[in-house]
Each structure stands twice: as structure tokens, then as C-alpha cells.
PDB file of C-alpha atoms in Angstrom:
ATOM      1  CA  MET G   1     126.210 118.375  90.402  1.00 46.00           C
ATOM      2  CA  LYS G   2     126.479 116.130  87.736  1.00 57.00           C
ATOM      3  CA  LYS G   3     123.913 113.776  89.052  1.00 55.00           C
ATOM      4  CA  SER G   4     121.395 116.925  89.310  1.00 50.00           C
ATOM      5  CA  ILE G   5     121.992 117.739  85.736  1.00 51.00           C
ATOM      6  CA  LEU G   6     121.199 114.282  84.994  1.00 61.00           C
ATOM      7  CA  ILE G   7     117.651 114.121  86.636  1.00 57.00           C
ATOM      8  CA  LEU G   8     117.436 117.841  85.396  1.00 51.00           C
ATOM      9  CA  GLY G   9     117.963 117.095  81.759  1.00 60.00           C
ATOM     10  CA  THR G  10     115.582 113.487  82.344  1.00 61.00           C
ATOM     11  CA  LEU G  11     112.509 115.788  83.297  1.00 58.00           C
ATOM     12  CA  PHE G  12     113.064 118.700  80.582  1.00 51.00           C
ATOM     13  CA  LEU G  13     113.759 115.514  77.693  1.00 61.00           C
ATOM     14  CA  CYS G  14     110.270 114.224  79.062  1.00 58.00           C
ATOM     15  CA  VAL G  15     108.368 117.268  79.397  1.00 52.00           C
ATOM     16  CA  THR G  16     109.360 118.456  75.829  1.00 55.00           C
ATOM     17  CA  VAL G  17     108.712 115.323  74.209  1.00 58.00           C
ATOM     18  CA  MET G  18     105.030 114.993  75.971  1.00 55.00           C
ATOM     19  CA  ALA G  19     104.183 118.632  74.838  1.00 48.00           C
ATOM     20  CA  GLN G  20     105.033 117.683  71.218  1.00 57.00           C
ATOM     21  CA  ASN G  21     102.706 114.363  71.191  1.00 57.00           C
ATOM     22  CA  GLN G  22      98.815 114.355  71.333  1.00 59.00           C
ATOM     23  CA  LYS G  23      98.454 110.678  72.163  1.00 83.00           C
ATOM     24  CA  VAL G  24     100.425 111.191  76.008  1.00 88.00           C
ATOM     25  CA  LYS G  25      98.256 109.753  78.895  1.00 90.00           C
ATOM     26  CA  LEU G  26      98.603 110.908  81.979  1.00 92.00           C
ATOM     27  CA  GLY G  27      97.554 109.091  84.886  1.00 94.00           C
ATOM     28  CA  VAL G  28      98.111 108.232  89.275  1.00 96.00           C
ATOM     29  CA  LYS G  29      99.243 105.452  90.541  1.00 97.00           C
ATOM     30  CA  ALA G  30      99.890 103.835  94.157  1.00 98.00           C
ATOM     31  CA  GLY G  31     100.760 100.612  95.489  1.00 97.00           C
ATOM     32  CA  LEU G  32     103.061  98.052  97.768  1.00 98.00           C
ATOM     33  CA  ASN G  33     106.323  97.937  98.319  1.00 97.00           C
ATOM     34  CA  ILE G  34     108.153  95.201  99.651  1.00 97.00           C
ATOM     35  CA  SER G  35     111.855  96.069 100.582  1.00 96.00           C
ATOM     36  CA  THR G  36     115.505  94.769 101.951  1.00 93.00           C
ATOM     37  CA  LEU G  37     118.606  96.168 101.548  1.00 91.00           C
ATOM     38  CA  THR G  38     121.757  93.792 100.405  1.00 88.00           C
ATOM     39  CA  PHE G  39     125.162  93.997 102.222  1.00 84.00           C
ATOM     40  CA  ASP G  40     128.138  92.017 102.430  1.00 79.00           C
ATOM     41  CA  GLU G  41     129.124  89.911 105.312  1.00 61.00           C
ATOM     42  CA  SER G  42     127.555  91.376 108.522  1.00 65.00           C
ATOM     43  CA  GLU G  43     126.380  90.083 112.502  1.00 68.00           C
ATOM     44  CA  LEU G  44     123.012  91.990 111.456  1.00 73.00           C
ATOM     45  CA  ASN G  45     120.134  89.700 110.021  1.00 77.00           C
ATOM     46  CA  SER G  46     118.123  91.624 107.576  1.00 80.00           C
ATOM     47  CA  SER G  47     114.151  91.148 106.436  1.00 85.00           C
ATOM     48  CA  ASN G  48     111.780  92.670 104.326  1.00 91.00           C
ATOM     49  CA  LYS G  49     109.955  95.983 104.863  1.00 93.00           C
ATOM     50  CA  LEU G  50     106.549  96.740 104.070  1.00 96.00           C
ATOM     51  CA  GLY G  51     106.258 100.063 102.699  1.00 96.00           C
ATOM     52  CA  PHE G  52     103.765 102.912 100.519  1.00 96.00           C
ATOM     53  CA  THR G  53     104.526 104.154  97.049  1.00 97.00           C
ATOM     54  CA  ALA G  54     102.391 106.478  95.347  1.00 97.00           C
ATOM     55  CA  GLY G  55     102.735 109.486  92.356  1.00 96.00           C
ATOM     56  CA  ALA G  56     102.109 110.390  88.830  1.00 95.00           C
ATOM     57  CA  MET G  57     102.932 108.823  85.635  1.00 95.00           C
ATOM     58  CA  ALA G  58     102.815 109.578  81.703  1.00 93.00           C
ATOM     59  CA  GLU G  59     102.688 107.084  78.848  1.00 93.00           C
ATOM     60  CA  ILE G  60     104.315 108.489  75.497  1.00 91.00           C
ATOM     61  CA  PRO G  61     103.614 106.077  72.809  1.00 91.00           C
ATOM     62  CA  LEU G  62     106.620 105.880  69.982  1.00 89.00           C
ATOM     63  CA  THR G  63     105.488 102.677  67.729  1.00 89.00           C
ATOM     64  CA  LYS G  64     102.567 100.542  67.991  1.00 89.00           C
ATOM     65  CA  LYS G  65     104.756  97.919  70.388  1.00 93.00           C
ATOM     66  CA  PHE G  66     106.741 100.572  72.273  1.00 94.00           C
ATOM     67  CA  SER G  67     106.036 103.281  74.627  1.00 93.00           C
ATOM     68  CA  VAL G  68     108.356 105.521  77.275  1.00 94.00           C
ATOM     69  CA  GLN G  69     106.436 105.677  80.937  1.00 94.00           C
ATOM     70  CA  PRO G  70     108.228 108.395  83.135  1.00 94.00           C
ATOM     71  CA  GLU G  71     107.227 108.530  86.685  1.00 95.00           C
ATOM     72  CA  LEU G  72     107.345 110.583  89.613  1.00 95.00           C
ATOM     73  CA  LEU G  73     106.819 108.222  92.749  1.00 96.00           C
ATOM     74  CA  PHE G  74     107.192 108.488  96.542  1.00 97.00           C
ATOM     75  CA  SER G  75     108.394 105.848  97.570  1.00 97.00           C
ATOM     76  CA  GLN G  76     108.985 103.906 101.240  1.00 97.00           C
ATOM     77  CA  GLN G  77     112.145 101.396 101.472  1.00 96.00           C
ATOM     78  CA  GLY G  78     114.610 100.443 103.869  1.00 93.00           C
ATOM     79  CA  THR G  79     114.862  97.152 105.738  1.00 92.00           C
ATOM     80  CA  LYS G  80     114.133  95.374 109.310  1.00 90.00           C
ATOM     81  CA  THR G  81     117.430  94.063 111.249  1.00 85.00           C
ATOM     82  CA  SER G  82     118.284  92.193 113.887  1.00 80.00           C
ATOM     83  CA  PHE G  83     120.879  90.587 115.972  1.00 75.00           C
ATOM     84  CA  SER G  84     121.778  88.342 118.734  1.00 69.00           C
ATOM     85  CA  ASP G  85     125.174  87.640 120.710  1.00 65.00           C
ATOM     86  CA  PRO G  86     124.974  84.173 121.759  1.00 64.00           C
ATOM     87  CA  ASP G  87     128.140  84.865 124.146  1.00 63.00           C
ATOM     88  CA  VAL G  88     125.829  87.448 126.067  1.00 59.00           C
ATOM     89  CA  THR G  89     122.329  86.142 127.968  1.00 58.00           C
ATOM     90  CA  ASN G  90     119.438  88.743 127.101  1.00 62.00           C
ATOM     91  CA  SER G  91     121.450  90.422 124.439  1.00 68.00           C
ATOM     92  CA  VAL G  92     118.979  91.015 121.535  1.00 75.00           C
ATOM     93  CA  TYR G  93     118.676  94.423 119.211  1.00 75.00           C
ATOM     94  CA  LYS G  94     116.027  94.892 116.596  1.00 81.00           C
ATOM     95  CA  GLY G  95     115.757  97.634 114.168  1.00 85.00           C
ATOM     96  CA  THR G  96     113.995  99.435 111.436  1.00 90.00           C
ATOM     97  CA  ILE G  97     116.201 101.186 108.674  1.00 91.00           C
ATOM     98  CA  GLU G  98     113.391 103.758 107.349  1.00 94.00           C
ATOM     99  CA  LEU G  99     114.437 105.549 103.731  1.00 95.00           C
ATOM    100  CA  ASN G 100     111.751 107.687 101.639  1.00 97.00           C
ATOM    101  CA  TYR G 101     112.507 108.834  98.192  1.00 97.00           C
ATOM    102  CA  LEU G 102     111.465 110.880  95.396  1.00 96.00           C
ATOM    103  CA  ASN G 103     111.952 108.304  92.791  1.00 97.00           C
ATOM    104  CA  ILE G 104     112.365 109.264  89.498  1.00 95.00           C
ATOM    105  CA  PRO G 105     111.852 106.164  87.150  1.00 95.00           C
ATOM    106  CA  VAL G 106     111.736 106.155  83.351  1.00 94.00           C
ATOM    107  CA  MET G 107     110.366 102.847  81.315  1.00 95.00           C
ATOM    108  CA  LEU G 108     110.496 101.638  78.012  1.00 95.00           C
ATOM    109  CA  LYS G 109     107.354  99.513  77.592  1.00 96.00           C
ATOM    110  CA  TYR G 110     106.975  96.627  74.994  1.00 96.00           C
ATOM    111  CA  TYR G 111     103.433  95.344  74.673  1.00 95.00           C
ATOM    112  CA  LEU G 112     103.520  91.708  73.943  1.00 95.00           C
ATOM    113  CA  VAL G 113     100.071  91.439  73.229  1.00 93.00           C
ATOM    114  CA  GLU G 114      97.162  94.110  73.620  1.00 91.00           C
ATOM    115  CA  GLY G 115      97.164  95.608  77.072  1.00 91.00           C
ATOM    116  CA  LEU G 116     100.369  93.352  78.664  1.00 95.00           C
ATOM    117  CA  SER G 117     103.730  95.181  78.398  1.00 96.00           C
ATOM    118  CA  LEU G 118     107.254  93.794  79.435  1.00 97.00           C
ATOM    119  CA  GLN G 119     109.492  96.947  81.274  1.00 97.00           C
ATOM    120  CA  ALA G 120     112.712  98.131  81.963  1.00 97.00           C
ATOM    121  CA  GLY G 121     114.472 101.220  82.673  1.00 95.00           C
ATOM    122  CA  PRO G 122     116.675 102.935  85.054  1.00 95.00           C
ATOM    123  CA  GLN G 123     115.904 104.951  87.966  1.00 95.00           C
ATOM    124  CA  ILE G 124     116.990 108.059  90.000  1.00 95.00           C
ATOM    125  CA  GLY G 125     115.996 108.393  93.726  1.00 96.00           C
ATOM    126  CA  ILE G 126     116.195 111.683  95.747  1.00 95.00           C
ATOM    127  CA  LEU G 127     116.835 110.468  99.601  1.00 95.00           C
ATOM    128  CA  LEU G 128     114.452 112.750 101.422  1.00 95.00           C
ATOM    129  CA  LYS G 129     114.667 110.514 104.607  1.00 94.00           C
ATOM    130  CA  ALA G 130     116.836 108.151 106.453  1.00 93.00           C
ATOM    131  CA  LYS G 131     116.542 106.701 109.988  1.00 92.00           C
ATOM    132  CA  ASN G 132     116.990 103.784 111.922  1.00 90.00           C
ATOM    133  CA  LYS G 133     114.569 102.930 114.863  1.00 85.00           C
ATOM    134  CA  TYR G 134     115.670 100.125 117.135  1.00 79.00           C
ATOM    135  CA  GLN G 135     114.895  98.520 120.655  1.00 77.00           C
ATOM    136  CA  ASP G 136     117.680  96.392 122.026  1.00 73.00           C
ATOM    137  CA  ASN G 137     117.862  94.332 125.368  1.00 68.00           C
ATOM    138  CA  PHE G 138     121.481  94.343 127.001  1.00 66.00           C
ATOM    139  CA  LEU G 139     121.380  91.861 130.146  1.00 62.00           C
ATOM    140  CA  GLY G 140     117.403  92.746 130.440  1.00 64.00           C
ATOM    141  CA  TYR G 141     117.548  96.592 130.269  1.00 68.00           C
ATOM    142  CA  GLU G 142     115.517  98.013 127.323  1.00 73.00           C
ATOM    143  CA  ASN G 143     116.839 100.965 125.241  1.00 73.00           C
ATOM    144  CA  HIS G 144     114.561 102.718 122.410  1.00 75.00           C
ATOM    145  CA  GLU G 145     115.973 104.916 119.853  1.00 79.00           C
ATOM    146  CA  SER G 146     115.604 106.536 116.639  1.00 82.00           C
ATOM    147  CA  LEU G 147     119.218 107.373 114.598  1.00 84.00           C
ATOM    148  CA  ASP G 148     119.204 110.390 111.862  1.00 88.00           C
ATOM    149  CA  LEU G 149     121.027 108.179 108.834  1.00 88.00           C
ATOM    150  CA  LYS G 150     120.882 111.573 106.425  1.00 88.00           C
ATOM    151  CA  GLU G 151     123.957 112.708 107.274  1.00 87.00           C
ATOM    152  CA  TYR G 152     125.585 109.144 106.546  1.00 87.00           C
ATOM    153  CA  SER G 153     123.958 108.840 102.920  1.00 90.00           C
ATOM    154  CA  SER G 154     125.094 109.637  99.292  1.00 89.00           C
ATOM    155  CA  GLY G 155     121.636 111.396  99.054  1.00 91.00           C
ATOM    156  CA  ILE G 156     121.008 109.914  95.407  1.00 94.00           C
ATOM    157  CA  ASP G 157     120.208 106.235  95.042  1.00 95.00           C
ATOM    158  CA  THR G 158     120.570 104.850  90.990  1.00 95.00           C
ATOM    159  CA  SER G 159     119.005 101.707  89.818  1.00 96.00           C
ATOM    160  CA  VAL G 160     117.637 100.120  86.935  1.00 96.00           C
ATOM    161  CA  ASN G 161     113.757  98.271  87.166  1.00 97.00           C
ATOM    162  CA  LEU G 162     112.253  95.470  85.312  1.00 97.00           C
ATOM    163  CA  GLY G 163     108.623  94.553  85.550  1.00 96.00           C
ATOM    164  CA  LEU G 164     105.149  93.683  83.971  1.00 96.00           C
ATOM    165  CA  GLY G 165     102.356  95.975  83.178  1.00 95.00           C
ATOM    166  CA  TYR G 166      99.152  95.237  82.359  1.00 96.00           C
ATOM    167  CA  GLN G 167      96.459  98.075  80.734  1.00 92.00           C
ATOM    168  CA  PHE G 168      92.818  97.713  81.094  1.00 92.00           C
ATOM    169  CA  LYS G 169      90.067  98.665  78.502  1.00 85.00           C
ATOM    170  CA  ASP G 170      88.390 101.177  81.563  1.00 79.00           C
ATOM    171  CA  LYS G 171      91.763 103.306  82.117  1.00 88.00           C
ATOM    172  CA  PHE G 172      92.704 101.367  84.912  1.00 94.00           C
ATOM    173  CA  TYR G 173      96.908 100.206  84.850  1.00 94.00           C
ATOM    174  CA  THR G 174      98.886  97.646  86.939  1.00 96.00           C
ATOM    175  CA  ASP G 175     101.915  96.383  87.154  1.00 96.00           C
ATOM    176  CA  LEU G 176     104.839  94.339  89.161  1.00 97.00           C
ATOM    177  CA  ARG G 177     108.215  95.515  89.160  1.00 97.00           C
ATOM    178  CA  TYR G 178     111.652  94.954  90.824  1.00 97.00           C
ATOM    179  CA  THR G 179     114.300  97.297  91.440  1.00 97.00           C
ATOM    180  CA  ILE G 180     118.062  96.465  91.938  1.00 96.00           C
ATOM    181  CA  SER G 181     120.245  99.530  92.999  1.00 95.00           C
ATOM    182  CA  TYR G 182     123.759  99.634  91.661  1.00 91.00           C
ATOM    183  CA  SER G 183     124.666 102.632  94.258  1.00 93.00           C
ATOM    184  CA  ASN G 184     125.754 102.335  97.794  1.00 93.00           C
ATOM    185  CA  ILE G 185     123.029 104.506 100.213  1.00 92.00           C
ATOM    186  CA  PHE G 186     125.505 105.054 102.685  1.00 90.00           C
ATOM    187  CA  LYS G 187     128.559 107.084 102.202  1.00 87.00           C
ATOM    188  CA  GLU G 188     130.259 105.556 104.971  1.00 80.00           C
ATOM    189  CA  GLY G 189     129.297 102.425 107.747  1.00 77.00           C
ATOM    190  CA  ASP G 190     128.994 103.443 111.416  1.00 75.00           C
ATOM    191  CA  PRO G 191     128.384 100.346 113.659  1.00 73.00           C
ATOM    192  CA  ASN G 192     127.079 102.611 116.470  1.00 69.00           C
ATOM    193  CA  HIS G 193     124.371 103.464 113.815  1.00 70.00           C
ATOM    194  CA  PHE G 194     124.061  99.974 112.605  1.00 76.00           C
ATOM    195  CA  ILE G 195     124.656 101.086 108.849  1.00 80.00           C
ATOM    196  CA  ASN G 196     126.982  99.463 106.568  1.00 81.00           C
ATOM    197  CA  ASN G 197     128.720 101.192 103.676  1.00 84.00           C
ATOM    198  CA  ASP G 198     127.939  98.486 101.151  1.00 87.00           C
ATOM    199  CA  MET G 199     124.215  98.362 101.702  1.00 90.00           C
ATOM    200  CA  LYS G 200     122.179  99.099  98.498  1.00 93.00           C
ATOM    201  CA  ASN G 201     118.319  99.092  97.652  1.00 95.00           C
ATOM    202  CA  ARG G 202     115.909  96.147  96.799  1.00 96.00           C
ATOM    203  CA  VAL G 203     112.310  96.421  96.147  1.00 97.00           C
ATOM    204  CA  PHE G 204     109.561  94.550  95.003  1.00 97.00           C
ATOM    205  CA  GLN G 205     106.660  96.813  94.204  1.00 97.00           C
ATOM    206  CA  ILE G 206     103.036  96.254  93.534  1.00 97.00           C
ATOM    207  CA  THR G 207     101.182  99.011  92.067  1.00 97.00           C
ATOM    208  CA  VAL G 208      97.816 100.243  90.621  1.00 97.00           C
ATOM    209  CA  GLY G 209      97.158 103.203  88.600  1.00 96.00           C
ATOM    210  CA  TYR G 210      94.340 105.047  86.526  1.00 95.00           C
ATOM    211  CA  PHE G 211      95.560 106.790  83.174  1.00 93.00           C
ATOM    212  CA  PHE G 212      92.552 109.548  83.269  1.00 89.00           C
ATOM    213  CA  LYS G 213      93.091 109.767  78.891  1.00 69.00           C
TER     214      LYS G 213
END
């Protein structure tokens, strides 16, 4: 309940400020996610997963050097996992944990020079989908399955973003961003679903955007 109030409060504040500021720029953006999940010692190996992100953004000037940029983004995240038992012949597991979020970042931007900005800010993510699609081979027998992980998830992801952005003179915009989550994705671990209760999101994001005014 408190998290929902925080989300609504953030959106209300942004809308209120935007309504009072005639210099607000509205735009859209889309790009690539390179994501993984961090977790403590485990038999699972993890590697990067590619995903898509897209949504809307607004830039609200505060001073000549500072501005705030709230966004609403659909984001595909997760990780690829693998496992091999050296004591069992032909025992291989490969999986992909797919996590789709509706992310609400609020970035504080500081312009170093014209066009180039340093960015930092909090982000709240609302989990839309959580699945583990995997295939395993045990003693030569292959198995393919898709497991729904939504009931094991906490539902809300809290994180911080750090990045760089550049505003071109022709209204196009690009940024590089790294997201560090400090909340656990899953409420509990389950070895049958190949998840740990301390898994956290890490995302490197590259986007291109366009401001309408």
C-alpha cells in the first residue's frame, strides 16, 4: 500500500509541476536493454539477456543547469542461466528468466555543457510478467518448459539510475543509463523454479528519443 501511494504521489507531483511550467518538453524514447540478475553463491551461472524498452518522457527545467526528467517505460529485463552437473553425464540446463516491467524513473539532469548532461535518480518498477523458459538434458532426455514466476515475485522493484544524456539541436536525444536495484525480485527462492530469493536487477540501457517541442 505504501509503495502504491509513493508511485501515485510521484506521478501527481510530476503532473502538477508540468502543468505549471510552460517550458516543459514532451517526448518519446526507445532502445536496448542489456540486463542480468545478481545473486549470492549458487550453482547457476548467469549471463546477459537482451531486451527492448520504450515509452514517454518529459523534461522539466528547474534552472539553467538543472532539470528533472520523469519517464514511463515498458522494459524487458531478466537474465540467461545455465547449469551443468559434472558428476552426471549429459546433464545440462539452460534457461531464460524473462521479467517485464512498467518502470517509472525520475531523473535529475545536470548539464555539463550545452546538450551534455549527467543524470541520476530513483526508479520504481511494477512487474508485469515473470517467466522462466528453460530446456534441460538429463542423461540424453530433453525437456522444454515455461514456468510462471509471478506468484513468487515481490511485484515492485526499487532501484537507482546513473547515466549520461545528450540533446541534439534537432530535437533528437540519446542516453546511456545503468540501473542498480536494491530490492529482491522474489519473495522466496525455489530450486524447482531455478530462482533465488536474493536476485536483483542490473540493467545497462541505450536509448534514442525525440522531443516534440
